[in-house]
Coordinates of C-alpha atoms and ligand atoms in Angstrom, one line a residue:
X1 CA -29.9 -35.3 -40.4
X2 CA -30.7 -34.8 -44.1
X3 CA -32.0 -37.9 -45.9
X4 CA -32.0 -36.8 -49.8
X5 CA -33.7 -39.3 -52.0
X6 CA -33.3 -39.9 -55.7
X7 CA -35.2 -42.4 -58.0
X8 CA -31.6 -42.4 -60.5
X9 CA -28.3 -43.3 -60.8
X10 CA -28.4 -41.5 -63.7
X11 CA -26.7 -37.5 -63.7
X12 CA -29.3 -35.1 -65.5
X13 CA -29.9 -31.5 -64.5
X14 CA -31.8 -32.6 -61.2
X15 CA -29.5 -35.1 -59.7
X16 CA -26.5 -32.6 -60.2
X17 CA -28.3 -30.2 -58.5
X18 CA -28.7 -32.5 -55.5
X19 CA -24.7 -33.1 -55.8
X20 CA -24.1 -30.0 -55.4
X21 CA -26.4 -29.2 -52.4
X22 CA -25.6 -33.0 -50.7
X23 CA -22.3 -32.1 -50.8
X24 CA -22.5 -28.6 -49.2
X25 CA -24.4 -30.5 -46.6
X26 CA -21.8 -33.8 -46.3
X27 CA -21.5 -33.9 -42.9
X28 CA -25.2 -33.7 -42.1
X29 CA -26.8 -35.8 -44.5
X30 CA -27.0 -39.1 -46.7
X31 CA -28.4 -39.7 -49.9
X32 CA -31.3 -42.8 -50.8
X33 CA -30.7 -43.6 -54.4
X34 CA -33.6 -46.2 -56.0
X35 CA -31.2 -46.7 -58.7
X36 CA -26.8 -47.4 -59.3
X37 CA -25.4 -45.7 -61.9
X38 CA -22.7 -42.7 -62.3
X39 CA -24.4 -40.2 -59.8
X40 CA -23.9 -42.6 -56.8
X41 CA -20.0 -42.4 -57.9
X42 CA -20.2 -38.5 -58.2
X43 CA -21.7 -38.6 -54.9
X44 CA -19.2 -40.8 -53.3
X45 CA -16.6 -38.9 -55.2
X46 CA -17.4 -36.1 -53.3
X47 CA -17.3 -37.1 -49.9
X48 CA -20.9 -37.5 -49.3
X49 CA -22.6 -40.6 -47.9
X50 CA -25.1 -43.0 -50.4
X51 CA -27.1 -46.1 -50.4
X52 CA -29.0 -47.5 -53.3
X53 CA -31.9 -49.6 -53.3
X54 CA -32.5 -50.7 -56.5
X55 CA -36.3 -51.2 -57.7
X56 CA -38.0 -51.6 -60.6
X57 CA -40.3 -48.3 -60.0
X58 CA -38.1 -47.5 -63.2
X59 CA -40.8 -49.1 -65.5
X60 CA -43.2 -46.7 -64.4
X61 CA -43.6 -43.6 -66.5
X62 CA -44.4 -40.2 -65.3
X63 CA -47.3 -39.7 -68.3
X64 CA -48.7 -43.0 -67.2
X65 CA -52.2 -43.5 -66.0
X66 CA -53.9 -46.0 -63.3
X67 CA -52.9 -49.2 -64.7
X68 CA -49.3 -48.2 -64.6
X69 CA -49.8 -46.6 -60.1
X70 CA -51.1 -50.3 -59.7
X71 CA -47.8 -52.0 -60.9
X72 CA -45.9 -49.6 -59.4
X73 CA -47.5 -50.7 -55.9
X74 CA -45.4 -53.8 -55.8
X75 CA -41.8 -52.0 -56.2
X76 CA -42.9 -49.5 -53.7
X77 CA -42.4 -51.5 -51.0
X78 CA -38.3 -51.8 -51.0
X79 CA -38.0 -48.2 -51.3
X80 CA -40.6 -47.2 -48.6
X81 CA -39.1 -49.4 -46.3
X82 CA -35.5 -48.2 -47.1
X83 CA -36.7 -44.8 -46.9
X84 CA -38.6 -45.6 -43.3
X85 CA -35.1 -47.3 -42.4
X86 CA -32.7 -44.8 -43.0
X87 CA -35.0 -41.7 -42.2
X88 CA -35.4 -42.9 -38.4
X89 CA -31.5 -40.9 -38.3
X90 CA -32.9 -37.8 -40.2
X91 CA -34.8 -34.9 -38.9
X92 CA -36.0 -34.3 -42.4
X93 CA -36.7 -37.1 -45.6
X94 CA -36.1 -34.4 -48.7
X95 CA -37.0 -36.2 -52.3
X96 CA -35.1 -34.5 -55.0
X97 CA -37.7 -36.5 -57.8
X98 CA -41.5 -37.3 -58.1
X99 CA -41.0 -41.0 -57.6
X100 CA -39.0 -40.2 -54.7
X101 CA -41.1 -37.7 -53.5
X102 CA -44.2 -40.3 -53.9
X103 CA -42.0 -43.1 -51.6
X104 CA -41.0 -40.3 -49.1
X105 CA -44.7 -38.9 -49.1
X106 CA -45.9 -42.8 -48.3
X107 CA -43.4 -43.0 -45.8
X108 CA -44.2 -40.2 -44.4
X109 CA -47.7 -41.7 -44.2
X110 CA -46.7 -44.5 -42.0
X111 CA -43.8 -42.7 -39.9
X112 CA -44.8 -38.9 -39.9
X113 CA -41.6 -37.5 -40.9
X114 CA -41.4 -34.0 -42.1
X115 CA -40.8 -34.5 -45.6
X116 CA -39.2 -31.2 -47.8
X117 CA -39.9 -32.0 -51.6
X118 CA -38.1 -30.3 -54.3
X119 CA -39.5 -29.8 -57.0
X120 CA -37.8 -29.7 -59.9
X121 CA -40.7 -30.8 -62.5
X122 CA -43.6 -28.3 -64.2
X123 CA -46.1 -30.7 -63.4
X124 CA -48.8 -28.9 -64.9
X125 CA -47.1 -30.3 -68.5
X126 CA -47.4 -32.7 -71.3
X127 CA -45.2 -35.0 -69.5
X128 CA -47.7 -36.0 -66.7
X129 CA -50.5 -37.9 -66.9
X130 CA -54.1 -36.1 -65.2
X131 CA -54.1 -38.9 -62.6
X132 CA -50.3 -39.0 -61.7
X133 CA -50.7 -35.0 -61.7
X134 CA -54.1 -35.5 -59.2
X135 CA -52.1 -37.7 -57.2
X136 CA -48.8 -36.3 -56.5
X137 CA -50.3 -33.3 -55.4
X138 CA -53.1 -34.8 -53.1
X139 CA -49.9 -36.7 -51.8
X140 CA -48.3 -33.4 -51.0
X141 CA -51.3 -31.9 -50.0
X142 CA -51.2 -34.5 -47.2
X143 CA -47.4 -35.4 -46.7
X144 CA -44.9 -32.9 -47.2
X145 CA -44.3 -29.7 -44.8
X146 CA -42.9 -27.8 -47.6
X147 CA -42.0 -27.6 -51.1
X148 CA -38.9 -25.7 -52.7
X149 CA -39.6 -24.9 -56.4
X150 CA -36.9 -25.0 -58.2
X151 CA -38.2 -21.5 -59.9
X152 CA -41.4 -19.3 -60.1
X153 CA -43.1 -21.0 -62.6
X154 CA -42.3 -24.6 -61.0
X155 CA -44.0 -23.1 -58.3
X156 CA -46.7 -21.4 -60.0
X157 CA -47.6 -24.8 -61.5
X158 CA -47.3 -27.0 -58.2
X159 CA -50.2 -24.2 -57.0
X160 CA -52.4 -23.9 -60.7
X161 CA -52.6 -28.2 -60.1
X162 CA -54.4 -27.6 -56.6
X163 CA -50.8 -27.5 -54.3
X164 CA -51.5 -26.1 -51.0
X165 CA -48.6 -26.9 -48.7
X166 CA -46.0 -24.7 -47.9
X167 CA -43.9 -23.2 -50.3
X168 CA -40.8 -21.2 -52.0
X169 CA -39.0 -20.7 -55.0
X170 CA -35.6 -21.5 -54.4
X171 CA -33.5 -21.2 -57.4
X172 CA -30.1 -23.9 -58.8
X173 CA -27.1 -22.8 -57.5
X174 CA -23.9 -23.2 -59.3
X175 CA -20.3 -22.4 -58.4
X176 CA -18.7 -19.4 -61.0
X177 CA -15.3 -20.8 -60.2
X178 CA -16.2 -23.6 -61.9
X179 CA -16.6 -21.6 -64.9
X180 CA -13.5 -19.6 -65.1
X181 CA -12.3 -21.5 -69.0
X182 CA -14.9 -18.6 -69.8
X183 CA -12.8 -15.8 -69.5
X184 CA -10.7 -17.4 -72.2
X185 CA -11.3 -16.6 -76.1
X186 CA -13.6 -19.8 -77.8
X187 CA -10.8 -20.3 -80.0
X188 CA -8.0 -21.2 -77.5
X189 CA -10.4 -23.8 -76.0
X190 CA -11.6 -25.2 -79.3
X191 CA -7.8 -25.5 -79.6
X192 CA -6.8 -27.1 -76.3
X193 CA -10.0 -29.8 -77.0
X194 CA -8.8 -30.6 -80.4
X195 CA -12.3 -28.9 -82.2
X196 CA -11.9 -26.9 -85.5
X197 CA -11.6 -23.8 -85.3
X198 CA -15.4 -22.0 -86.8
X199 CA -18.0 -19.8 -84.6
X200 CA -18.8 -22.2 -82.8
X201 CA -22.9 -23.2 -81.2
X202 CA -23.2 -25.4 -79.0
X203 CA -26.3 -27.1 -76.9
X204 CA -26.0 -28.7 -73.8
X205 CA -28.0 -31.6 -72.5
X206 CA -29.9 -34.7 -72.2
X207 CA -31.2 -36.0 -75.8
X208 CA -34.8 -36.1 -75.3
X209 CA -37.5 -35.1 -77.9
X210 CA -38.5 -31.8 -75.2
X211 CA -35.2 -30.6 -75.1
X212 CA -35.0 -29.5 -78.9
X213 CA -32.3 -31.3 -80.4
X214 CA -33.8 -31.8 -84.0
X215 CA -34.9 -27.7 -84.2
X216 CA -31.0 -26.6 -83.2
X217 CA -30.3 -28.9 -86.6
X218 CA -32.5 -27.7 -88.7
X219 CA -31.8 -24.5 -87.8
X220 CA -28.2 -24.7 -87.9
X221 CA -28.3 -26.1 -91.4
X222 CA -29.5 -22.9 -92.0
X223 CA -26.5 -21.3 -91.0
X224 CA -23.9 -21.2 -93.3
X225 CA -20.2 -22.1 -92.2
X226 CA -21.3 -22.4 -88.8
X227 CA -20.3 -25.1 -86.2
X228 CA -22.4 -26.8 -84.0
X229 CA -21.7 -29.2 -80.9
X230 CA -24.5 -31.4 -79.2
X231 CA -23.4 -32.3 -75.9
X232 CA -25.1 -34.9 -73.9
X233 CA -26.7 -38.1 -74.3
X234 CA -30.3 -39.8 -74.5
X235 CA -30.2 -40.6 -70.4
X236 CA -33.8 -42.4 -69.6
X237 CA -35.9 -44.6 -71.2
X238 CA -37.3 -43.7 -74.8
X239 CA -34.6 -41.6 -75.6
X240 CA -32.9 -43.8 -77.7
X241 CA -35.3 -43.8 -80.4
X242 CA -34.8 -39.7 -80.6
X243 CA -30.9 -39.7 -80.2
X244 CA -31.0 -41.7 -83.4
X245 CA -33.4 -39.7 -85.2
X246 CA -31.3 -36.3 -84.7
X247 CA -28.2 -38.5 -86.0
X248 CA -29.8 -39.5 -89.0
X249 CA -31.1 -35.5 -89.9
X250 CA -27.4 -34.6 -89.6
X251 CA -26.7 -37.0 -92.7
X252 CA -30.5 -35.9 -94.5
X253 CA -29.2 -32.6 -94.1
X254 CA -26.1 -32.8 -95.5
X255 CA -24.6 -31.2 -92.3
X256 CA -22.0 -33.9 -90.6
X257 CA -19.0 -32.3 -91.7
X258 CA -20.6 -29.1 -89.2
X259 CA -22.4 -31.0 -86.2
X260 CA -20.5 -33.1 -84.1
X261 CA -22.0 -35.3 -80.9
X262 CA -20.2 -35.4 -78.3
X263 CA -21.9 -37.6 -76.0
X264 CA -21.9 -36.9 -72.0
X265 CA -19.2 -34.4 -71.2
X266 CA -17.9 -34.2 -67.5
X267 CA -15.9 -31.0 -68.6
X268 CA -19.5 -28.7 -70.0
X269 CA -17.6 -25.6 -68.5
X270 CA -14.6 -25.5 -70.8
X271 CA -16.5 -26.8 -74.2
X272 CA -19.3 -24.3 -72.9
X273 CA -15.8 -22.1 -73.1
X274 CA -15.3 -23.3 -77.1
X275 CA -18.6 -22.0 -78.1
X276 CA -19.3 -18.6 -78.9
X277 CA -22.8 -19.1 -78.5
X278 CA -25.0 -21.4 -76.1
X279 CA -28.6 -22.8 -77.5
X280 CA -31.5 -23.9 -74.9
X281 CA -34.2 -25.1 -77.4
X282 CA -36.7 -27.2 -75.1
X283 CA -39.8 -26.9 -77.0
X284 CA -41.9 -27.6 -73.5
X285 CA -41.5 -24.6 -70.3
X286 CA -38.0 -25.5 -69.2
X287 CA -38.6 -25.7 -65.3
X288 CA -35.2 -23.8 -64.7
X289 CA -32.7 -24.5 -66.9
X290 CA -29.1 -25.3 -64.8
X291 CA -27.3 -24.7 -68.5
X292 CA -28.6 -21.2 -69.1
X293 CA -26.9 -20.3 -65.8
X294 CA -23.7 -22.2 -67.0
X295 CA -23.9 -20.0 -70.5
X296 CA -24.0 -17.0 -68.7
X297 CA -21.3 -17.6 -65.9
X298 CA -19.2 -18.8 -68.6
X299 CA -19.6 -15.5 -70.5
X300 CA -21.3 -17.0 -73.5
X301 CA -25.2 -15.2 -75.2
X302 CA -27.5 -17.3 -74.8
X303 CA -30.5 -18.0 -77.1
X304 CA -33.1 -20.1 -75.2
X305 CA -37.0 -20.5 -75.8
X306 CA -39.7 -18.6 -74.1
X307 CA -41.2 -20.0 -71.1
X308 CA -40.9 -21.5 -67.3
X309 CA -37.5 -21.0 -65.7
X310 CA -35.8 -19.7 -69.1
X311 CA -37.9 -16.6 -69.5
X312 CA -37.1 -16.0 -65.1
X313 CA -33.3 -16.3 -65.5
X314 CA -33.2 -14.6 -69.3
X315 CA -36.1 -11.6 -68.4
X316 CA -37.1 -9.5 -71.4
X317 CA -36.5 -10.7 -74.8
X318 CA -32.7 -9.1 -75.3
X319 CA -32.1 -8.5 -71.8
X320 CA -30.1 -11.3 -70.7
X321 CA -30.0 -13.4 -74.0
X322 CA -32.0 -14.0 -77.1
X323 CA -35.6 -15.9 -76.8
X324 CA -37.3 -17.6 -79.2
X325 CA -40.2 -19.7 -79.6
X326 CA -40.1 -23.4 -78.7
X327 CA -40.0 -25.4 -82.1
X328 CA -39.6 -22.6 -84.1
X329 CA -36.9 -23.1 -86.7
X330 CA -36.1 -19.9 -88.5
X331 CA -36.5 -17.8 -85.1
X332 CA -34.0 -20.1 -83.3
X333 CA -31.6 -19.3 -87.0
X334 CA -31.7 -15.7 -87.3
X335 CA -31.4 -16.1 -83.2
X336 CA -27.8 -18.3 -83.6
X337 CA -26.9 -16.0 -86.8
X338 CA -27.2 -12.7 -84.5
X339 CA -25.6 -14.1 -81.0
X340 CA -22.6 -15.8 -83.4
X341 CA -21.3 -12.4 -84.1
X342 CA -19.9 -9.7 -82.0
X343 CA -21.6 -6.5 -81.5
X344 CA -22.8 -4.1 -78.9
X345 CA -26.4 -6.4 -78.3
X346 CA -23.8 -9.0 -77.5
X347 CA -21.6 -8.0 -75.2
X348 CA -24.2 -6.6 -72.9
X349 CA -26.7 -9.9 -72.8
X350 CA -23.1 -11.3 -71.8
X351 CA -22.3 -9.1 -69.2
X352 CA -25.8 -8.5 -67.9
X353 CA -26.0 -12.1 -67.7
X354 CA -23.2 -12.7 -65.3
X355 CA -24.5 -10.2 -63.1
X356 CA -27.4 -12.1 -63.1
X357 CA -26.4 -15.3 -62.3
X358 CA -23.7 -14.1 -59.7
X359 CA -27.2 -12.6 -57.9
X360 CA -29.5 -14.7 -58.3
X361 CA -27.7 -18.3 -58.8
X362 CA -24.8 -18.5 -56.7
X363 CA -24.6 -22.2 -55.1
X364 CA -23.5 -20.2 -51.1
X365 CA -27.1 -18.8 -51.3
X366 CA -28.7 -21.4 -52.4
X367 CA -27.6 -23.6 -49.6
X368 CA -28.4 -20.5 -47.3
X369 CA -32.1 -20.9 -48.1
X370 CA -32.5 -24.5 -48.2
X371 CA -30.5 -24.5 -44.4
X372 CA -32.9 -22.1 -43.4
X373 CA -36.0 -23.6 -44.8
X374 CA -34.7 -27.3 -43.0
X375 CA -33.9 -25.8 -39.5
X376 CA -37.6 -25.2 -39.7
X377 CA -38.3 -28.8 -39.7
X378 CA -35.8 -30.8 -37.8
X379 CA -32.6 -30.6 -35.9
X380 CA -30.5 -31.7 -39.2
X381 CA -27.5 -31.3 -37.4
X382 CA -28.5 -34.1 -35.1
X383 CA -26.8 -37.8 -36.4
X384 CA -27.4 -40.8 -34.8
X385 CA -24.4 -42.9 -35.8
X386 CA -26.1 -46.1 -34.9
X387 CA -28.5 -46.4 -38.0
X388 CA -26.0 -45.0 -40.0
X389 CA -23.2 -47.8 -38.6
X390 CA -25.9 -50.5 -39.1
X391 CA -26.8 -49.5 -42.7
Ligands
UDP401 N1 -24.6 -31.7 -69.0 C1 -23.2 -32.5 -68.2 N2 -23.1 -33.4 -69.4 C2 -23.4 -32.8 -70.9 C3 -24.6 -32.6 -71.1 C4 -24.9 -31.9 -70.0 O1 -22.6 -32.7 -67.2 O2 -22.8 -33.4 -71.4 C5 -25.2 -31.0 -67.8 C6 -25.4 -29.6 -67.6 O3 -24.3 -29.0 -67.7 C7 -26.4 -29.0 -66.7 C8 -27.3 -30.4 -66.7 O4 -26.4 -31.8 -67.2 O5 -25.8 -28.8 -65.9 C9 -28.3 -30.0 -67.7 O6 -29.4 -29.3 -66.3 P1 -30.8 -28.7 -67.0 O7 -31.3 -27.6 -66.3 O8 -30.6 -27.9 -68.4 O9 -31.8 -30.0 -67.5 P2 -32.7 -31.2 -67.4 O10 -31.7 -32.4 -67.3 O11 -32.9 -31.2 -65.3 O12 -33.7 -31.6 -68.0

């Protein structure tokens, strides 16, 4: 039995990855969330057992220092207790986010449960205070039996920060059949979705400063006639102000008629299919970058910013996508112009991207690798019905 643990009820990339993974393990797992939200609903729809233990851990930021850590201690009691209770039936506790990992490591310190951490963040990035970094790495070295890193870049950062426990790289897996819409022309999907028929580039993901929607809008303003779709919404604390800033910038630049904010969409494959190219504009290294693989499976060319998992997925510049430097609006503009026009290079990038995504990022393969790792640490097929029934 596996107890997956995640800190949020929102649908970020980490949660969508866990949704796919836990659905494949649904007969032998359950998920514990520290916050309710649409993620719980999606898990339930997929037939995954879910428990929610609301906690005030949300108030503690990853970039925070020792004072906030003190405040957080009180908020930890309920989640730790819940992990201990639910993991009585589990061979393995499997935290999927930072705060979930911290709680799970504390539970492991008290109970000795095998804890496998799915690490989906580059922990040396500016998003983590040095205190938080040292604390989580110390806890992992002490109480984690295995780290599953979502890219080599994520694993390298963990090692650089002093992480010593066993670790493997397992790329996120996606189901290719979800992206069948991309076989059809973009104009067909624009008509179906009621979008204006013009050459279109899209940026997909939550609105957050480091995700680069602002740079996307500025680059788009310099590409005459090109339409832009901004797909996603602010999901986490503090990101609403940024979302407002992006909207204001669209007005200041006078490109309201060329930019559409579609909000959070459940039909990403269809919206990607309506685009002629996809942009990933993160200004800091992306740990993995699901949207890059999604663009490849949708048969659309990807422009991505260098660094982290994005470089691993795209390869060299012009190999399976166009690489630009994070934050460089002029490079982004030129790349957007290049990929929105048909050319041999564009077609080759799309073909090679599709082949790479199929060969390296299939859900089936990800599940197999995760299963192999978990089976080393516990009997994940064993279910203690008594515990499940009492929860
Ligand atoms: N996404 C979505 N609806 C939206 C915008 C984004 O379902 O409106 C999905 C997107 O398809 C991708 C995920 O959110 O699967 C974002 O994952 P990524 O790894 O790119 O970024 P993260 O959120 O992990 O930083």
